[in-house]
Every structure is written in C-alpha cells, then in structure tokens.
GROMACS .gro file of C-alpha atoms in nm:
model
  193
    1UNK     CA    1   1.729   2.651   4.609
    2UNK     CA    2   1.551   2.334   4.719
    3UNK     CA    3   1.280   2.381   4.455
    4UNK     CA    4   1.539   2.402   4.179
    5UNK     CA    5   1.708   2.088   4.302
    6UNK     CA    6   1.378   1.897   4.297
    7UNK     CA    7   1.289   2.034   3.952
    8UNK     CA    8   1.624   1.929   3.807
    9UNK     CA    9   1.596   1.586   3.971
   10UNK     CA   10   1.249   1.531   3.820
   11UNK     CA   11   1.363   1.636   3.474
   12UNK     CA   12   1.665   1.404   3.489
   13UNK     CA   13   1.461   1.109   3.616
   14UNK     CA   14   1.189   1.175   3.360
   15UNK     CA   15   1.448   1.184   3.081
   16UNK     CA   16   1.600   0.855   3.195
   17UNK     CA   17   1.259   0.692   3.213
   18UNK     CA   18   1.176   0.799   2.857
   19UNK     CA   19   1.502   0.658   2.722
   20UNK     CA   20   1.436   0.321   2.880
   21UNK     CA   21   1.077   0.303   2.749
   22UNK     CA   22   1.162   0.282   2.380
   23UNK     CA   23   0.872   0.146   2.182
   24UNK     CA   24   0.928  -0.160   1.970
   25UNK     CA   25   0.885  -0.105   1.599
   26UNK     CA   26   0.537  -0.203   1.480
   27UNK     CA   27   0.525  -0.533   1.292
   28UNK     CA   28   0.546  -0.508   0.914
   29UNK     CA   29   0.214  -0.528   0.729
   30UNK     CA   30   0.377  -0.656   0.411
   31UNK     CA   31   0.712  -0.764   0.277
   32UNK     CA   32   0.896  -0.694  -0.044
   33UNK     CA   33   1.051  -1.001  -0.203
   34UNK     CA   34   1.327  -0.945  -0.461
   35UNK     CA   35   1.315  -1.193  -0.750
   36UNK     CA   36   1.605  -1.038  -0.940
   37UNK     CA   37   1.809  -0.717  -0.937
   38UNK     CA   38   1.510  -0.508  -1.048
   39UNK     CA   39   1.203  -0.734  -1.008
   40UNK     CA   40   1.001  -0.762  -0.688
   41UNK     CA   41   0.682  -0.902  -0.540
   42UNK     CA   42   0.481  -0.747  -0.257
   43UNK     CA   43   0.337  -0.997  -0.008
   44UNK     CA   44   0.077  -0.889   0.255
   45UNK     CA   45   0.110  -1.038   0.603
   46UNK     CA   46  -0.170  -1.192   0.812
   47UNK     CA   47  -0.414  -0.964   0.991
   48UNK     CA   48  -0.442  -0.689   0.728
   49UNK     CA   49  -0.756  -0.535   0.585
   50UNK     CA   50  -0.884  -0.727   0.279
   51UNK     CA   51  -0.835  -0.455   0.013
   52UNK     CA   52  -0.521  -0.277  -0.098
   53UNK     CA   53  -0.367  -0.026  -0.336
   54UNK     CA   54   0.001  -0.031  -0.432
   55UNK     CA   55   0.201   0.273  -0.544
   56UNK     CA   56   0.571   0.338  -0.594
   57UNK     CA   57   0.747   0.674  -0.578
   58UNK     CA   58   1.094   0.684  -0.735
   59UNK     CA   59   1.389   0.906  -0.646
   60UNK     CA   60   1.315   1.099  -0.965
   61UNK     CA   61   0.963   1.171  -0.838
   62UNK     CA   62   0.774   0.935  -1.068
   63UNK     CA   63   0.462   0.794  -0.903
   64UNK     CA   64   0.324   0.466  -1.036
   65UNK     CA   65   0.000   0.298  -0.941
   66UNK     CA   66   0.076  -0.074  -0.971
   67UNK     CA   67  -0.274  -0.204  -0.890
   68UNK     CA   68  -0.460  -0.033  -1.174
   69UNK     CA   69  -0.800  -0.182  -1.261
   70UNK     CA   70  -1.079  -0.076  -1.495
   71UNK     CA   71  -1.273   0.068  -1.200
   72UNK     CA   72  -0.957   0.237  -1.062
   73UNK     CA   73  -1.036   0.108  -0.714
   74UNK     CA   74  -0.852  -0.101  -0.459
   75UNK     CA   75  -0.827  -0.476  -0.513
   76UNK     CA   76  -0.862  -0.777  -0.284
   77UNK     CA   77  -0.527  -0.868  -0.128
   78UNK     CA   78  -0.490  -1.205   0.040
   79UNK     CA   79  -0.229  -1.262   0.311
   80UNK     CA   80   0.073  -1.459   0.197
   81UNK     CA   81  -0.008  -1.417  -0.174
   82UNK     CA   82   0.159  -1.163  -0.398
   83UNK     CA   83  -0.038  -0.846  -0.464
   84UNK     CA   84  -0.219  -0.842  -0.800
   85UNK     CA   85  -0.079  -1.192  -0.854
   86UNK     CA   86   0.215  -1.021  -1.028
   87UNK     CA   87   0.583  -0.946  -1.012
   88UNK     CA   88   0.684  -0.588  -1.082
   89UNK     CA   89   0.994  -0.470  -1.267
   90UNK     CA   90   1.132  -0.148  -1.123
   91UNK     CA   91   1.309   0.073  -1.382
   92UNK     CA   92   1.676   0.100  -1.280
   93UNK     CA   93   1.712   0.450  -1.429
   94UNK     CA   94   1.450   0.586  -1.185
   95UNK     CA   95   1.661   0.489  -0.882
   96UNK     CA   96   1.548   0.382  -0.537
   97UNK     CA   97   1.173   0.353  -0.485
   98UNK     CA   98   0.943   0.380  -0.187
   99UNK     CA   99   0.646   0.147  -0.217
  100UNK     CA  100   0.325   0.246  -0.040
  101UNK     CA  101   0.067  -0.023   0.027
  102UNK     CA  102  -0.270   0.105   0.147
  103UNK     CA  103  -0.475  -0.164   0.323
  104UNK     CA  104  -0.845  -0.081   0.371
  105UNK     CA  105  -1.164  -0.241   0.498
  106UNK     CA  106  -1.355  -0.129   0.186
  107UNK     CA  107  -1.276  -0.067  -0.180
  108UNK     CA  108  -1.156   0.290  -0.219
  109UNK     CA  109  -1.102   0.510  -0.524
  110UNK     CA  110  -0.739   0.510  -0.632
  111UNK     CA  111  -0.743   0.854  -0.796
  112UNK     CA  112  -0.782   1.046  -0.472
  113UNK     CA  113  -0.505   0.841  -0.309
  114UNK     CA  114  -0.270   0.914  -0.600
  115UNK     CA  115  -0.335   1.288  -0.575
  116UNK     CA  116  -0.280   1.292  -0.200
  117UNK     CA  117   0.037   1.084  -0.240
  118UNK     CA  118   0.159   1.334  -0.498
  119UNK     CA  119   0.098   1.616  -0.248
  120UNK     CA  120   0.293   1.427   0.023
  121UNK     CA  121   0.571   1.290  -0.204
  122UNK     CA  122   0.851   1.489  -0.035
  123UNK     CA  123   0.776   1.358   0.313
  124UNK     CA  124   1.016   1.088   0.430
  125UNK     CA  125   0.736   0.898   0.608
  126UNK     CA  126   0.356   0.903   0.575
  127UNK     CA  127   0.085   0.741   0.783
  128UNK     CA  128  -0.284   0.668   0.722
  129UNK     CA  129  -0.368   0.984   0.919
  130UNK     CA  130  -0.205   1.192   0.643
  131UNK     CA  131  -0.472   1.081   0.394
  132UNK     CA  132  -0.842   1.160   0.368
  133UNK     CA  133  -0.981   0.812   0.307
  134UNK     CA  134  -1.307   0.641   0.405
  135UNK     CA  135  -1.319   0.353   0.653
  136UNK     CA  136  -1.028   0.192   0.831
  137UNK     CA  137  -0.697   0.231   0.646
  138UNK     CA  138  -0.336   0.141   0.727
  139UNK     CA  139  -0.024   0.217   0.526
  140UNK     CA  140   0.294   0.016   0.485
  141UNK     CA  141   0.601   0.186   0.337
  142UNK     CA  142   0.878  -0.031   0.192
  143UNK     CA  143   1.198   0.063   0.008
  144UNK     CA  144   1.385  -0.106  -0.275
  145UNK     CA  145   1.685  -0.009  -0.487
  146UNK     CA  146   1.693  -0.175  -0.829
  147UNK     CA  147   2.033  -0.281  -0.964
  148UNK     CA  148   2.134  -0.314  -1.329
  149UNK     CA  149   2.180  -0.658  -1.481
  150UNK     CA  150   2.051  -0.986  -1.349
  151UNK     CA  151   1.825  -1.244  -1.512
  152UNK     CA  152   1.494  -1.139  -1.665
  153UNK     CA  153   1.183  -1.253  -1.481
  154UNK     CA  154   0.901  -1.370  -1.710
  155UNK     CA  155   0.559  -1.206  -1.670
  156UNK     CA  156   0.695  -0.913  -1.467
  157UNK     CA  157   0.482  -0.600  -1.497
  158UNK     CA  158   0.633  -0.254  -1.536
  159UNK     CA  159   0.374   0.006  -1.441
  160UNK     CA  160   0.124  -0.148  -1.681
  161UNK     CA  161  -0.249  -0.087  -1.678
  162UNK     CA  162  -0.325  -0.423  -1.840
  163UNK     CA  163  -0.512  -0.679  -1.638
  164UNK     CA  164  -0.352  -1.022  -1.605
  165UNK     CA  165  -0.501  -1.313  -1.802
  166UNK     CA  166  -0.654  -1.442  -1.480
  167UNK     CA  167  -0.767  -1.117  -1.311
  168UNK     CA  168  -0.943  -1.296  -1.025
  169UNK     CA  169  -0.799  -1.063  -0.759
  170UNK     CA  170  -0.896  -0.750  -0.953
  171UNK     CA  171  -1.264  -0.833  -1.011
  172UNK     CA  172  -1.540  -0.662  -0.811
  173UNK     CA  173  -1.721  -0.875  -0.560
  174UNK     CA  174  -2.080  -0.988  -0.609
  175UNK     CA  175  -2.203  -0.808  -0.298
  176UNK     CA  176  -2.063  -0.475  -0.414
  177UNK     CA  177  -2.342  -0.215  -0.438
  178UNK     CA  178  -2.424  -0.092  -0.786
  179UNK     CA  179  -2.290  -0.400  -0.964
  180UNK     CA  180  -2.629  -0.572  -1.010
  181UNK     CA  181  -2.833  -0.459  -1.306
  182UNK     CA  182  -3.165  -0.589  -1.176
  183UNK     CA  183  -3.306  -0.623  -0.825
  184UNK     CA  184  -3.263  -0.977  -0.691
  185UNK     CA  185  -3.637  -1.044  -0.656
  186UNK     CA  186  -3.710  -0.953  -1.019
  187UNK     CA  187  -3.442  -1.163  -1.186
  188UNK     CA  188  -3.557  -1.310  -1.514
  189UNK     CA  189  -3.448  -1.658  -1.619
  190UNK     CA  190  -3.194  -1.675  -1.898
  191UNK     CA  191  -3.355  -1.808  -2.217
  192UNK     CA  192  -3.219  -2.145  -2.333
  193UNK     CA  193  -3.061  -2.155  -2.677
   0.00000   0.00000   0.00000
C-alpha cells in the first residue's frame, strides 16, 4: 500500500510541476501588416536567415507562391522591410489564408517547397522539420482573413509572377556559384565603343 501511495504522490507532483512550467511562445519571425481589408505586407523581424520564400494556402486549398522569380529560388529578405518590396492582395472569395514564410541560410529551390507544402496542406501547423530542405531553415506561419470592400491599394500584387520594376531583392548575388560566365582570372576587358 505504501508503494501505491508514493507512486500516486509522484504522479500528482509531476503533473503539477508540468503545469507550472509552461513554455513561453517563441517570438514571431515576421509580422503581417494589413494595409486594407484584403491587402497585406509581410515584414521579417531581426535575427532571421537572409533568404526567404513566401507562400499562402487559402481555405479553398489554393496554394500561391508570392516570391516567384525567374530562377524560382528564394530571395533576399531584409529585416524590417517588406518581403519582395511588395504588398499582396488576398482574394476575398478564397477565404482565410495561412501564410508560410521559409527563412533559410542559403537560396533554395521553391518548387520542392511548394510540393512539400501541398503534401502537408491539411496540417494545422507545420515546422521546418516537416520539410526536406538544405541548410538551416525556419518557418513562420501567419493567418489573415480578407474582408470585402475597403480602399484599393496601388501596386498590390495578386499571386503574380511578374518581377517589380526595381527587382533588387529578387536578383541573384554576385558570389552565387554558376552565375559567372568566365573564370575571374581570365576576364577579358570590355571593348570601348
């Protein structure tokens, strides 16, 4: 009888200790800023990896890649500046969206992320461990419900694949492997016209 009493006491004390040790929610990696009823911006916070991909998944199951580039790879995302230097209009008829922002330490192919996100679309929450991606990756999931009406926001993008007029954030970096056509030591001078 004494063993049972001790076992019950340990279980009760252990349960109380677990309830008191609630972990604080991890700090947000990005924020969603509403500009109108259906237009938003995504702003990365300090301390994130330098590259990102942005996807939305609507209640109707439509997946949109909002950071589409010619190379179909992640783009440079600077803290405190809106992703892709754009505002995004969320179609009201598609309902509430979940936005997934993938921060990475290297440029990653967007196609494989989209396929994996499609496979995991029914999960209420995903983490970086759910994806097979190279390097260090973290995921931020944000939610937004667009509302009908409201003022139009100029230059808002709706799932477009067009690059902005000033695509500075979407351009590959000079040090990226495979982007140089000639070895550095054999560079020929440009002829003067």
